[in-house]
Every structure is written in structure tokens, then in C-alpha cells.
């Protein structure tokens, strides 16, 4: 029989953490495999830390979301929000599933084109589209969502030298009962800015007004707000029809659905309480069907859902560096995953699971990253079993925003691998090396020599 590991007995002070209504139950079971592939093998082969993406989870979540909407409303189209995760392999899964591309910069636009997306299937959002970006988007027949009047005038000017008629929509911001209200993007509904922009578009006769867009916030915990947004955009669409006899083709409600992560300070786990696709689909489809569209001219419903589609599919694997006690006696564990590659640790209490069997004893632990920075805290109070130096762990639901907002700081950014539905592992982004940096930097001649 293998000798059991000794864990010294410890008398510990009661920690007054926030309990949930089920008490302070340990949040963990070992997570030793991802889609059938051993965590220890993944780390042995690709290093630690390591981002892992599950292709099956992406496809399953996408299909679940699509079904929630398509069963309630006849015309639904998703557009993948590039900034949420623009690794080419990830985007291509969504495109294979039928998703268009939603981009917010010239860089993202180019990425979508390089991924082989038809220009007509690219939605171009964001406040910073250069004249060159707009020219390219007009020529490609992309859907340009106008953010401000300066952009509108630039497009009108461009129509003098470009043959094609720009296909446009406006972004609308509005009061949906959620505060603070996001009013910095687009034109306001309540104060008449949106109507002003629409009148200018229609009066110019130079553009094809295709749709209406809004993106009311992110990690929205109220499905009702989407019903309000759908009603307000429907009202605008019907107003355009009444005034100009022009029918818009689509209503785009943006993204913003929450994933299953737990927001910091939340009383209950996100998995149990955050509204899901069915809740949002119900509110949105009911609002659209209730509006007075003629049954044969219902607008296409576009959704630019980001985090709710990808978060679950991403894992971050890592290794324990050391254990310590704080001056107050609290257990602290140093891991090789820092906040520079886990940006979302500022917002969420990410679930952390040991990757190997552990004993029943658990203790409230602070997880520190490897950076030499006081702010590098991955979890403040995680109830975890003892993790020893060299042990592995899995951080859950990291698919959204981390692989785009990660920062190269003190350490190099790690590899990203994807596990395909057959269990085959593919490297989809290599780790950074010293060469990554020497390629970017240069040193003036007079600084090349010194003696120390
Ligand atoms: C970021 C963004 C999205 C995706 O938002 P999520 O909250 O990740 O769903 C969609 N549309 C626009 C315009 C965005 O800026």
C-alpha cells in the first residue's frame, strides 16, 4: 500500500467569509482531465501555465444559445464578437457554426477577412473607424454601425468617390432600467439623437439603412432590460417605416449576456443564479413579436453574444510554486498564474480545482500570482484543500477576454492549446519567447556598449 501523505493537524481561527445559503461548502472536486486529456500530460507537453480551450464546449454552448432563440423567433443570426476572443482557431469554430463576425477596429476587421469571412458578413462596430477602414468596409459591403455624427459625415463624404452604397445601421443607447447607463456609444434614444441620425441618413439618400443596433452593457443580470431594448428599437424601426416607407432588415441587440462565472461579492454562485440563454430569448422574442411588424416583414434578430458563449470553454492550468502563512496566520499559496494573464480575476471569483486527488482537509487560502506586485491576487478567499509545491490546478471559465486582454508583464505569455472533439490537442497560439521581443525592439548604436 502506498504511504499516505502526512498533513499536520492545525487549529485554525474561524474566518468570517461570506457564506452562501448552503454554508461554507468546499467548492472543489479534483479536475484531473479536460475533455478526456490529462491535465498533467498537457502541462508536461506544453508547459505551465497553459490555456486550454475545449472545441466541444464551444460548439455545444453555441448550439444551445442558437436553439434558445431559434425556437422562439423565426429569424436569428449570431455574430461572433472578436474582441472577446480573437484567436483565429476560436473564431473559425464560430464561423463554421454559421456565426458572422462582429469587429470593433480595423485590426479586428482585417483578422475577420484573413479568417475568410465574406465582407458582407462582417459587422463593424466601435467609435474608432478610420477613413481607410470605412472605405474598405464600404467596398466589401460590410455592415457599418455608425457611432457618432462625425463618422456619419465621413461616410457621406466617402460616397463621392466610392461606387457602392454603404450599408449602415446606427448604434442606439438608451435607458433600459440598468444604471449606470452606457451612453457613450452611439446615439441616444430618449433625447432624440437617434432620430436625428436616422433623419440625416434618410435625407442624404446616399446610404442603405439596413438595421438598428444597441449593446446595452456587459454581464447583464437582468433579462428584462433586453425586452425594453428590443421594444425601443422596434419602435424606431416602425417609425422609419411610417415616415419614410423604408423597411429595415435587422435589429441587433448586441452582446452582454453573463457567463456562469461568479462576480466578486456575489452571494450565490453564478452557475446557480445568473440568467441563461432561455431567459434572454424569452424577453427579446416576446418584445419583437409583440411590436407591430407585419408578420411577413419581421426583422432579422442579430446577437453579438461574446462572453456567455466562450467563457465555459476556456481553462487555465497552472502549478503551485510555494505555500506560506501570512503574518496573521492565513494560508497563502503562490501559483505560476498571475493577474497579467487572468485579467478577469479582477471581476470574478474564478473557480479553482486541484488537478489531483486531495485529502478532505480544506482551509481558506489566498492565491497569489508570481508577479512581484502586491495587486497580483488571483483569489482572496478560496476554500481549498492543501496544494503542495509542484501540484497542478485548473482555473475555470476563462475563455472570455483573457486571451485578448492579457498583458505581457514580468513573465511571457503562455501557449494556448485546443482540444478537438476527438481528444486531439492542437497548439493554436505559441508561447512568447525572447525572440518575440527582440523582433520588436531596437537599440540605438551608442547604447550598444558598456562596461560594468
Ligand atoms: C464587447 C461587445 C460585444 C460582446 O459583449 P459580451 O458582453 O462579451 O457578450 C458585443 N457587441 C459589441 C458592440 C461589443 O462592444
Short mmCIF file of C-alpha atoms and ligand atoms in Angstrom, two decimals:
data_model
loop_
_atom_site.label_atom_id
_atom_site.label_comp_id
_atom_site.label_asym_id
_atom_site.label_seq_id
_atom_site.Cartn_x
_atom_site.Cartn_y
_atom_site.Cartn_z
CA UNK A 1 0.00 0.00 0.00
CA UNK A 2 1.25 3.47 -0.87
CA UNK A 3 2.22 5.56 2.09
CA UNK A 4 -0.37 8.26 2.78
CA UNK A 5 0.76 11.85 2.73
CA UNK A 6 1.05 13.39 6.18
CA UNK A 7 -0.78 16.63 6.77
CA UNK A 8 -0.03 18.23 10.09
CA UNK A 9 -3.05 18.94 12.29
CA UNK A 10 -3.84 22.59 12.65
CA UNK A 11 -6.06 24.60 14.94
CA UNK A 12 -7.45 27.40 12.88
CA UNK A 13 -9.30 30.55 13.67
CA UNK A 14 -12.81 30.78 12.24
CA UNK A 15 -12.68 33.01 9.17
CA UNK A 16 -15.71 35.21 8.70
CA UNK A 17 -16.03 34.92 4.96
CA UNK A 18 -19.21 35.43 3.13
CA UNK A 19 -21.23 32.24 3.48
CA UNK A 20 -23.89 31.34 0.96
CA UNK A 21 -27.16 29.75 1.98
CA UNK A 22 -25.65 26.28 1.67
CA UNK A 23 -22.99 27.22 4.22
CA UNK A 24 -19.30 27.18 3.51
CA UNK A 25 -19.20 24.09 1.40
CA UNK A 26 -15.90 23.32 -0.27
CA UNK A 27 -16.21 24.27 -3.90
CA UNK A 28 -13.98 21.55 -5.17
CA UNK A 29 -13.64 18.19 -6.73
CA UNK A 30 -10.43 17.18 -8.44
CA UNK A 31 -10.34 18.14 -12.11
CA UNK A 32 -7.68 15.86 -13.49
CA UNK A 33 -8.79 15.77 -17.12
CA UNK A 34 -10.19 18.16 -19.69
CA UNK A 35 -12.24 16.52 -22.43
CA UNK A 36 -10.53 13.24 -21.58
CA UNK A 37 -6.98 14.62 -21.74
CA UNK A 38 -4.95 14.53 -18.52
CA UNK A 39 -4.01 17.90 -17.06
CA UNK A 40 -0.61 16.51 -16.05
CA UNK A 41 0.06 15.38 -19.64
CA UNK A 42 -0.97 18.75 -21.04
CA UNK A 43 1.42 20.55 -18.71
CA UNK A 44 4.25 18.06 -19.30
CA UNK A 45 3.93 18.57 -23.04
CA UNK A 46 3.11 22.29 -23.31
CA UNK A 47 4.37 23.87 -20.11
CA UNK A 48 2.77 25.74 -17.25
CA UNK A 49 0.78 27.94 -17.16
CA UNK A 50 -1.30 26.85 -20.13
CA UNK A 51 -4.60 28.00 -21.60
CA UNK A 52 -6.79 25.15 -22.82
CA UNK A 53 -9.86 25.56 -24.99
CA UNK A 54 -12.48 22.89 -25.48
CA UNK A 55 -13.84 22.86 -29.02
CA UNK A 56 -16.76 20.62 -27.98
CA UNK A 57 -17.81 23.03 -25.25
CA UNK A 58 -17.74 25.95 -27.70
CA UNK A 59 -19.91 24.07 -30.19
CA UNK A 60 -22.33 22.79 -27.55
CA UNK A 61 -22.79 26.19 -25.91
CA UNK A 62 -23.27 27.86 -29.28
CA UNK A 63 -25.91 25.32 -30.30
CA UNK A 64 -27.72 25.74 -27.00
CA UNK A 65 -27.84 29.50 -27.44
CA UNK A 66 -28.92 29.25 -31.08
CA UNK A 67 -31.68 26.85 -30.14
CA UNK A 68 -32.95 29.05 -27.29
CA UNK A 69 -33.54 31.89 -29.77
CA UNK A 70 -34.46 29.94 -32.90
CA UNK A 71 -37.26 28.06 -31.13
CA UNK A 72 -38.84 31.38 -30.10
CA UNK A 73 -38.20 33.67 -33.08
CA UNK A 74 -38.03 32.67 -36.75
CA UNK A 75 -35.05 34.74 -37.95
CA UNK A 76 -31.93 34.65 -35.80
CA UNK A 77 -28.30 35.31 -36.63
CA UNK A 78 -25.29 35.30 -34.29
CA UNK A 79 -22.17 37.37 -34.99
CA UNK A 80 -19.02 36.40 -33.10
CA UNK A 81 -17.63 39.26 -31.01
CA UNK A 82 -13.96 39.22 -31.99
CA UNK A 83 -12.67 41.20 -29.02
CA UNK A 84 -13.99 38.53 -26.63
CA UNK A 85 -11.53 36.01 -28.07
CA UNK A 86 -9.97 36.60 -31.46
CA UNK A 87 -7.68 33.62 -31.72
CA UNK A 88 -8.15 32.50 -35.33
CA UNK A 89 -8.98 28.90 -34.38
CA UNK A 90 -11.68 30.06 -31.97
CA UNK A 91 -13.26 32.47 -34.47
CA UNK A 92 -13.24 29.77 -37.13
CA UNK A 93 -15.30 27.41 -34.96
CA UNK A 94 -17.99 30.07 -34.66
CA UNK A 95 -17.85 30.75 -38.40
CA UNK A 96 -18.19 27.01 -39.09
CA UNK A 97 -21.26 27.04 -36.86
CA UNK A 98 -22.73 29.82 -39.02
CA UNK A 99 -21.81 32.87 -36.99
CA UNK A 100 -20.94 36.15 -38.74
CA UNK A 101 -18.10 38.34 -37.43
CA UNK A 102 -18.55 41.39 -35.18
CA UNK A 103 -15.47 43.61 -35.04
CA UNK A 104 -14.64 46.92 -33.35
CA UNK A 105 -11.38 48.03 -35.01
CA UNK A 106 -9.50 47.94 -38.28
CA UNK A 107 -7.23 45.26 -36.80
CA UNK A 108 -10.16 43.01 -35.90
CA UNK A 109 -11.76 43.70 -39.30
CA UNK A 110 -8.57 42.52 -41.02
CA UNK A 111 -8.49 39.43 -38.80
CA UNK A 112 -12.02 38.51 -39.90
CA UNK A 113 -11.09 38.99 -43.58
CA UNK A 114 -7.96 36.85 -43.08
CA UNK A 115 -10.11 34.17 -41.48
CA UNK A 116 -12.04 34.04 -44.75
CA UNK A 117 -15.22 35.78 -43.65
CA UNK A 118 -17.21 37.30 -46.52
CA UNK A 119 -17.11 41.11 -46.13
CA UNK A 120 -20.91 41.21 -46.27
CA UNK A 121 -20.99 39.09 -43.12
CA UNK A 122 -18.86 41.45 -41.05
CA UNK A 123 -20.49 43.87 -38.63
CA UNK A 124 -18.24 46.83 -38.00
CA UNK A 125 -18.87 48.48 -34.60
CA UNK A 126 -16.85 50.85 -32.45
CA UNK A 127 -16.11 54.57 -32.18
CA UNK A 128 -12.72 54.49 -33.95
CA UNK A 129 -13.06 53.56 -37.62
CA UNK A 130 -10.51 55.38 -39.76
CA UNK A 131 -11.35 56.69 -43.19
CA UNK A 132 -9.32 53.84 -44.69
CA UNK A 133 -11.24 51.32 -42.53
CA UNK A 134 -14.56 52.77 -43.66
CA UNK A 135 -13.52 52.79 -47.30
CA UNK A 136 -12.58 49.13 -47.14
CA UNK A 137 -15.79 48.25 -45.28
CA UNK A 138 -17.96 50.10 -47.83
CA UNK A 139 -16.22 48.39 -50.75
CA UNK A 140 -16.69 44.99 -49.10
CA UNK A 141 -20.37 45.64 -48.43
CA UNK A 142 -19.91 45.20 -44.66
CA UNK A 143 -22.50 46.36 -42.16
CA UNK A 144 -21.20 49.61 -40.70
CA UNK A 145 -22.72 50.54 -37.36
CA UNK A 146 -22.35 54.30 -37.08
CA UNK A 147 -21.29 55.51 -33.64
CA UNK A 148 -21.30 59.32 -33.97
CA UNK A 149 -22.14 62.13 -36.39
CA UNK A 150 -18.51 62.66 -37.45
CA UNK A 151 -18.48 59.10 -38.69
CA UNK A 152 -21.78 59.65 -40.48
CA UNK A 153 -20.36 62.71 -42.29
CA UNK A 154 -17.15 60.85 -43.18
CA UNK A 155 -19.24 58.11 -44.80
CA UNK A 156 -21.29 60.68 -46.74
CA UNK A 157 -18.03 62.23 -47.99
CA UNK A 158 -16.68 58.83 -49.00
CA UNK A 159 -19.75 58.13 -51.14
CA UNK A 160 -18.46 60.80 -53.53
CA UNK A 161 -15.51 58.64 -54.54
CA UNK A 162 -16.82 55.12 -53.97
CA UNK A 163 -19.35 53.48 -56.26
CA UNK A 164 -21.00 51.17 -53.73
CA UNK A 165 -23.76 52.39 -51.48
CA UNK A 166 -22.64 51.98 -47.85
CA UNK A 167 -24.77 49.51 -45.88
CA UNK A 168 -25.25 51.07 -42.49
CA UNK A 169 -27.04 50.90 -39.16
CA UNK A 170 -26.82 53.21 -36.18
CA UNK A 171 -25.88 52.28 -32.69
CA UNK A 172 -28.51 53.43 -30.23
CA UNK A 173 -28.04 53.88 -26.48
CA UNK A 174 -31.00 54.04 -24.18
CA UNK A 175 -32.43 53.77 -20.71
CA UNK A 176 -33.31 50.12 -20.09
CA UNK A 177 -33.60 50.46 -16.33
CA UNK A 178 -29.96 49.46 -15.76
CA UNK A 179 -27.66 52.03 -14.20
CA UNK A 180 -25.13 53.39 -14.76
CA UNK A 181 -26.44 53.58 -18.29
CA UNK A 182 -23.98 53.04 -21.14
CA UNK A 183 -24.49 56.25 -23.10
CA UNK A 184 -21.05 56.89 -24.51
CA UNK A 185 -21.56 54.78 -27.62
CA UNK A 186 -23.98 55.63 -30.38
CA UNK A 187 -26.98 57.95 -30.38
CA UNK A 188 -29.40 58.36 -27.52
CA UNK A 189 -32.96 57.14 -27.89
CA UNK A 190 -34.72 59.25 -25.28
CA UNK A 191 -33.32 62.69 -26.19
CA UNK A 192 -33.88 62.37 -29.92
CA UNK A 193 -30.25 61.91 -31.07
CA UNK A 194 -31.13 58.58 -32.64
CA UNK A 195 -33.93 60.12 -34.69
CA UNK A 196 -31.67 62.96 -35.73
CA UNK A 197 -29.09 60.50 -37.09
CA UNK A 198 -31.77 58.44 -38.84
CA UNK A 199 -33.27 61.54 -40.45
CA UNK A 200 -29.83 62.57 -41.72
CA UNK A 201 -29.18 59.12 -43.17
CA UNK A 202 -32.55 59.02 -44.91
CA UNK A 203 -32.32 62.62 -46.13
CA UNK A 204 -28.86 62.09 -47.64
CA UNK A 205 -30.12 59.29 -49.86
CA UNK A 206 -26.50 58.10 -50.04
CA UNK A 207 -26.68 55.09 -47.75
CA UNK A 208 -28.69 51.96 -47.40
CA UNK A 209 -30.12 51.91 -43.88
CA UNK A 210 -30.00 48.20 -43.04
CA UNK A 211 -30.66 47.97 -39.33
CA UNK A 212 -30.62 49.27 -35.79
CA UNK A 213 -28.10 48.26 -33.15
CA UNK A 214 -27.59 48.51 -29.42
CA UNK A 215 -25.28 46.91 -26.88
CA UNK A 216 -26.63 47.91 -23.51
CA UNK A 217 -23.91 46.59 -21.22
CA UNK A 218 -21.95 43.50 -20.28
CA UNK A 219 -22.57 40.71 -17.75
CA UNK A 220 -26.18 41.91 -17.57
CA UNK A 221 -28.10 40.17 -14.83
CA UNK A 222 -31.48 41.46 -15.98
CA UNK A 223 -33.19 39.76 -18.92
CA UNK A 224 -35.97 42.36 -18.70
CA UNK A 225 -33.58 45.11 -19.86
CA UNK A 226 -33.32 43.31 -23.22
CA UNK A 227 -37.09 43.32 -23.59
CA UNK A 228 -37.02 47.10 -23.09
CA UNK A 229 -34.19 47.48 -25.63
CA UNK A 230 -35.98 45.31 -28.21
CA UNK A 231 -39.16 47.35 -27.75
CA UNK A 232 -37.36 50.68 -28.18
CA UNK A 233 -35.51 49.56 -31.31
CA UNK A 234 -38.76 48.14 -32.74
CA UNK A 235 -40.38 51.49 -32.11
CA UNK A 236 -37.64 53.24 -34.10
CA UNK A 237 -37.92 50.70 -36.91
CA UNK A 238 -41.68 51.16 -37.15
CA UNK A 239 -41.24 54.94 -37.04
CA UNK A 240 -38.85 54.79 -40.02
CA UNK A 241 -41.36 52.68 -41.91
CA UNK A 242 -44.17 55.13 -41.12
CA UNK A 243 -42.17 58.23 -42.01
CA UNK A 244 -40.07 57.06 -44.96
CA UNK A 245 -41.77 53.88 -46.09
CA UNK A 246 -38.38 52.21 -45.56
CA UNK A 247 -38.14 48.78 -44.00
CA UNK A 248 -35.02 47.99 -42.02
CA UNK A 249 -33.68 44.44 -42.36
CA UNK A 250 -32.44 43.72 -38.87
CA UNK A 251 -32.45 44.56 -35.20
CA UNK A 252 -29.13 43.84 -33.49
CA UNK A 253 -29.29 43.60 -29.71
CA UNK A 254 -25.52 43.30 -29.21
CA UNK A 255 -24.00 41.11 -26.53
CA UNK A 256 -23.84 41.31 -22.75
CA UNK A 257 -25.34 38.05 -21.51
CA UNK A 258 -23.48 36.83 -18.41
CA UNK A 259 -21.46 33.65 -18.32
CA UNK A 260 -21.69 31.26 -15.37
CA UNK A 261 -18.85 32.91 -13.52
CA UNK A 262 -19.39 34.32 -10.03
CA UNK A 263 -18.97 38.06 -9.67
CA UNK A 264 -16.87 39.14 -6.69
CA UNK A 265 -19.08 39.84 -3.71
CA UNK A 266 -21.94 37.79 -5.15
CA UNK A 267 -23.94 35.97 -2.51
CA UNK A 268 -24.63 32.85 -4.57
CA UNK A 269 -22.56 31.08 -7.24
CA UNK A 270 -23.07 32.43 -10.77
CA UNK A 271 -23.85 28.95 -12.04
CA UNK A 272 -26.98 28.91 -9.86
CA UNK A 273 -28.26 32.45 -10.23
CA UNK A 274 -27.15 34.14 -13.47
CA UNK A 275 -29.92 34.21 -16.09
CA UNK A 276 -29.35 31.90 -19.06
CA UNK A 277 -29.99 31.97 -22.81
CA UNK A 278 -33.63 30.91 -22.39
CA UNK A 279 -34.37 33.86 -20.11
CA UNK A 280 -32.95 36.38 -22.57
CA UNK A 281 -34.50 34.69 -25.59
CA UNK A 282 -37.90 34.79 -23.93
CA UNK A 283 -37.78 38.53 -23.21
CA UNK A 284 -36.34 39.50 -26.58
CA UNK A 285 -38.55 37.35 -28.78
CA UNK A 286 -41.71 38.31 -26.89
CA UNK A 287 -40.90 42.01 -27.30
CA UNK A 288 -40.17 41.68 -31.02
CA UNK A 289 -43.26 39.58 -31.74
CA UNK A 290 -45.40 41.99 -29.75
CA UNK A 291 -44.23 45.01 -31.78
CA UNK A 292 -46.38 45.88 -34.77
CA UNK A 293 -44.26 44.43 -37.55
CA UNK A 294 -46.22 42.90 -40.39
CA UNK A 295 -45.90 39.12 -39.98
CA UNK A 296 -44.10 38.81 -43.33
CA UNK A 297 -41.58 41.56 -42.55
CA UNK A 298 -40.22 40.63 -39.16
CA UNK A 299 -36.69 41.96 -38.83
CA UNK A 300 -33.77 39.55 -38.58
CA UNK A 301 -32.64 39.34 -34.94
CA UNK A 302 -28.85 39.63 -34.66
CA UNK A 303 -26.99 38.77 -31.45
CA UNK A 304 -23.35 39.61 -30.81
CA UNK A 305 -23.03 37.43 -27.71
CA UNK A 306 -19.42 37.12 -26.55
CA UNK A 307 -18.58 36.01 -23.03
CA UNK A 308 -21.64 33.81 -22.48
CA UNK A 309 -20.62 31.68 -25.48
CA UNK A 310 -16.93 31.17 -24.75
CA UNK A 311 -16.23 31.54 -21.03
CA UNK A 312 -17.06 27.93 -20.11
CA UNK A 313 -14.84 26.58 -22.88
CA UNK A 314 -11.62 28.08 -21.52
CA UNK A 315 -9.40 26.71 -18.74
CA UNK A 316 -6.14 27.96 -17.34
CA UNK A 317 -3.84 25.27 -15.97
CA UNK A 318 -1.06 26.08 -13.57
CA UNK A 319 1.39 24.84 -10.97
CA UNK A 320 1.95 25.62 -7.30
CA UNK A 321 5.21 27.42 -6.54
CA UNK A 322 5.07 27.56 -2.74
CA UNK A 323 2.94 27.78 0.39
CA UNK A 324 3.33 30.38 3.10
CA UNK A 325 1.50 31.75 6.11
CA UNK A 326 0.57 35.42 6.18
CA UNK A 327 1.54 37.46 9.24
CA UNK A 328 -1.98 36.79 10.57
CA UNK A 329 -1.59 33.06 10.03
CA UNK A 330 -3.70 32.72 6.92
CA UNK A 331 -2.65 30.20 4.34
CA UNK A 332 -1.32 31.69 1.14
CA UNK A 333 -0.35 29.74 -1.92
CA UNK A 334 1.84 31.15 -4.66
CA UNK A 335 0.97 29.92 -8.13
CA UNK A 336 2.50 30.49 -11.54
CA UNK A 337 -0.66 32.19 -12.89
CA UNK A 338 -0.73 35.95 -12.43
CA UNK A 339 -3.37 38.60 -12.97
CA UNK A 340 -1.50 39.74 -16.07
CA UNK A 341 -2.77 36.67 -17.92
CA UNK A 342 -6.00 36.38 -15.94
CA UNK A 343 -7.46 39.83 -16.31
CA UNK A 344 -10.92 38.64 -15.28
CA UNK A 345 -9.71 37.79 -11.77
CA UNK A 346 -10.44 41.46 -11.02
CA UNK A 347 -14.14 40.77 -11.64
CA UNK A 348 -14.75 37.15 -10.78
CA UNK A 349 -14.07 34.68 -8.03
CA UNK A 350 -12.82 32.13 -10.51
CA UNK A 351 -13.39 28.54 -9.52
CA UNK A 352 -10.09 26.76 -8.89
CA UNK A 353 -9.87 22.96 -8.77
CA UNK A 354 -6.85 20.88 -7.80
CA UNK A 355 -5.86 18.62 -10.68
CA UNK A 356 -5.03 15.64 -8.45
CA UNK A 357 -6.67 13.75 -5.58
CA UNK A 358 -6.57 15.54 -2.27
CA UNK A 359 -7.42 14.87 1.36
CA UNK A 360 -10.61 16.11 2.98
CA UNK A 361 -8.99 18.91 4.91
CA UNK A 362 -9.57 22.35 3.43
CA UNK A 363 -8.72 25.85 4.50
CA UNK A 364 -9.40 29.38 3.35
CA UNK A 365 -6.50 30.29 1.13
CA UNK A 366 -5.27 33.35 -0.71
CA UNK A 367 -3.91 32.54 -4.14
CA UNK A 368 -1.05 34.83 -5.13
CA UNK A 369 0.35 35.00 -8.63
CA UNK A 370 4.08 35.01 -9.45
CA UNK A 371 4.44 38.72 -10.17
CA UNK A 372 6.45 40.91 -7.85
CA UNK A 373 3.41 43.15 -7.38
CA UNK A 374 1.10 43.45 -4.40
CA UNK A 375 -2.00 43.50 -6.63
CA UNK A 376 -1.24 40.06 -8.02
CA UNK A 377 -4.02 38.17 -6.23
CA UNK A 378 -5.92 35.54 -8.18
CA UNK A 379 -8.32 34.60 -5.35
CA UNK A 380 -8.69 36.30 -1.99
CA UNK A 381 -10.56 33.66 -0.04
CA UNK A 382 -10.78 30.33 -1.77
CA UNK A 383 -11.72 27.35 0.35
CA UNK A 384 -9.15 24.89 -0.96
CA UNK A 385 -7.54 21.65 0.09
CA UNK A 386 -3.82 21.77 0.68
CA UNK A 387 -1.90 22.18 -2.54
CA UNK A 388 1.77 21.29 -2.41
CA UNK A 389 4.66 22.66 -4.40
CA UNK A 390 4.51 21.19 -7.89
CA UNK A 391 0.80 20.31 -7.70
CA UNK A 392 -1.35 21.33 -10.62
CA UNK A 393 -4.72 23.08 -10.63
CA UNK A 394 -7.34 24.18 -13.12
CA UNK A 395 -8.92 27.66 -13.18
CA UNK A 396 -12.37 27.54 -14.74
CA UNK A 397 -14.33 29.72 -17.15
CA UNK A 398 -11.55 31.85 -18.50
CA UNK A 399 -12.44 31.74 -22.22
CA UNK A 400 -13.73 35.31 -22.49
CA UNK A 401 -11.49 38.37 -22.65
CA UNK A 402 -8.40 36.82 -21.04
CA UNK A 403 -6.76 35.78 -24.31
CA UNK A 404 -7.28 39.27 -25.72
CA UNK A 405 -6.74 41.47 -22.66
CA UNK A 406 -3.75 39.55 -21.30
CA UNK A 407 -0.71 41.60 -20.68
CA UNK A 408 2.93 40.78 -21.22
CA UNK A 409 4.32 41.86 -17.89
CA UNK A 410 7.29 40.40 -15.98
CA UNK A 411 6.56 36.97 -17.48
CA UNK A 412 5.97 35.86 -21.06
CA UNK A 413 2.51 34.92 -22.27
CA UNK A 414 1.94 31.16 -22.35
CA UNK A 415 0.71 28.77 -25.02
CA UNK A 416 -2.92 28.23 -25.89
CA UNK A 417 -3.99 24.74 -26.93
CA UNK A 418 -7.32 23.49 -28.18
CA UNK A 419 -8.72 20.02 -27.62
CA UNK A 420 -10.78 18.91 -30.61
CA UNK A 421 -13.86 16.66 -30.31
CA UNK A 422 -11.66 13.57 -30.94
CA UNK A 423 -9.44 14.47 -27.99
CA UNK A 424 -6.56 15.62 -30.17
CA UNK A 425 -4.57 18.55 -28.80
CA UNK A 426 -3.62 21.42 -31.15
CA UNK A 427 -1.37 24.37 -30.34
CA UNK A 428 -3.38 27.39 -31.52
CA UNK A 429 -1.07 30.09 -30.17
CA UNK A 430 2.54 29.58 -29.29
CA UNK A 431 4.10 30.94 -26.11
CA UNK A 432 6.15 34.10 -26.36
CA UNK A 433 9.94 33.81 -26.35
CA UNK A 434 12.84 36.23 -26.09
CA UNK A 435 12.73 36.40 -29.91
CA UNK A 436 9.19 37.80 -29.76
CA UNK A 437 10.70 40.79 -28.04
CA UNK A 438 13.99 41.14 -29.86
CA UNK A 439 11.96 41.30 -33.09
CA UNK A 440 10.04 44.31 -31.82
CA UNK A 441 12.81 46.24 -30.09
CA UNK A 442 15.88 48.05 -31.34
CA UNK A 443 18.78 49.71 -29.56
CA UNK A 444 20.48 52.90 -30.82
CA UNK A 445 24.13 52.38 -31.81
CA UNK A 446 25.56 54.49 -28.96
CA UNK A 447 23.89 52.30 -26.33
CA UNK A 448 25.27 49.01 -27.55
CA UNK A 449 28.43 49.02 -25.47
CA UNK A 450 29.12 49.40 -21.80
CA UNK A 451 31.49 48.09 -19.23
CA UNK A 452 30.45 47.05 -15.78
C1 LIG B 1 -17.92 43.65 -26.46
C2 LIG B 1 -19.08 43.71 -27.36
C3 LIG B 1 -19.90 42.59 -27.56
C4 LIG B 1 -19.76 41.31 -26.76
O1 LIG B 1 -20.12 41.55 -25.44
P1 LIG B 1 -20.26 40.38 -24.33
O2 LIG B 1 -20.57 41.12 -23.09
O3 LIG B 1 -18.97 39.67 -24.27
O4 LIG B 1 -21.37 39.50 -24.77
C5 LIG B 1 -20.91 42.70 -28.49
N1 LIG B 1 -21.14 43.84 -29.18
C6 LIG B 1 -20.38 44.95 -29.00
C7 LIG B 1 -20.66 46.16 -29.78
C8 LIG B 1 -19.33 44.92 -28.08
O5 LIG B 1 -18.59 46.02 -27.90
#
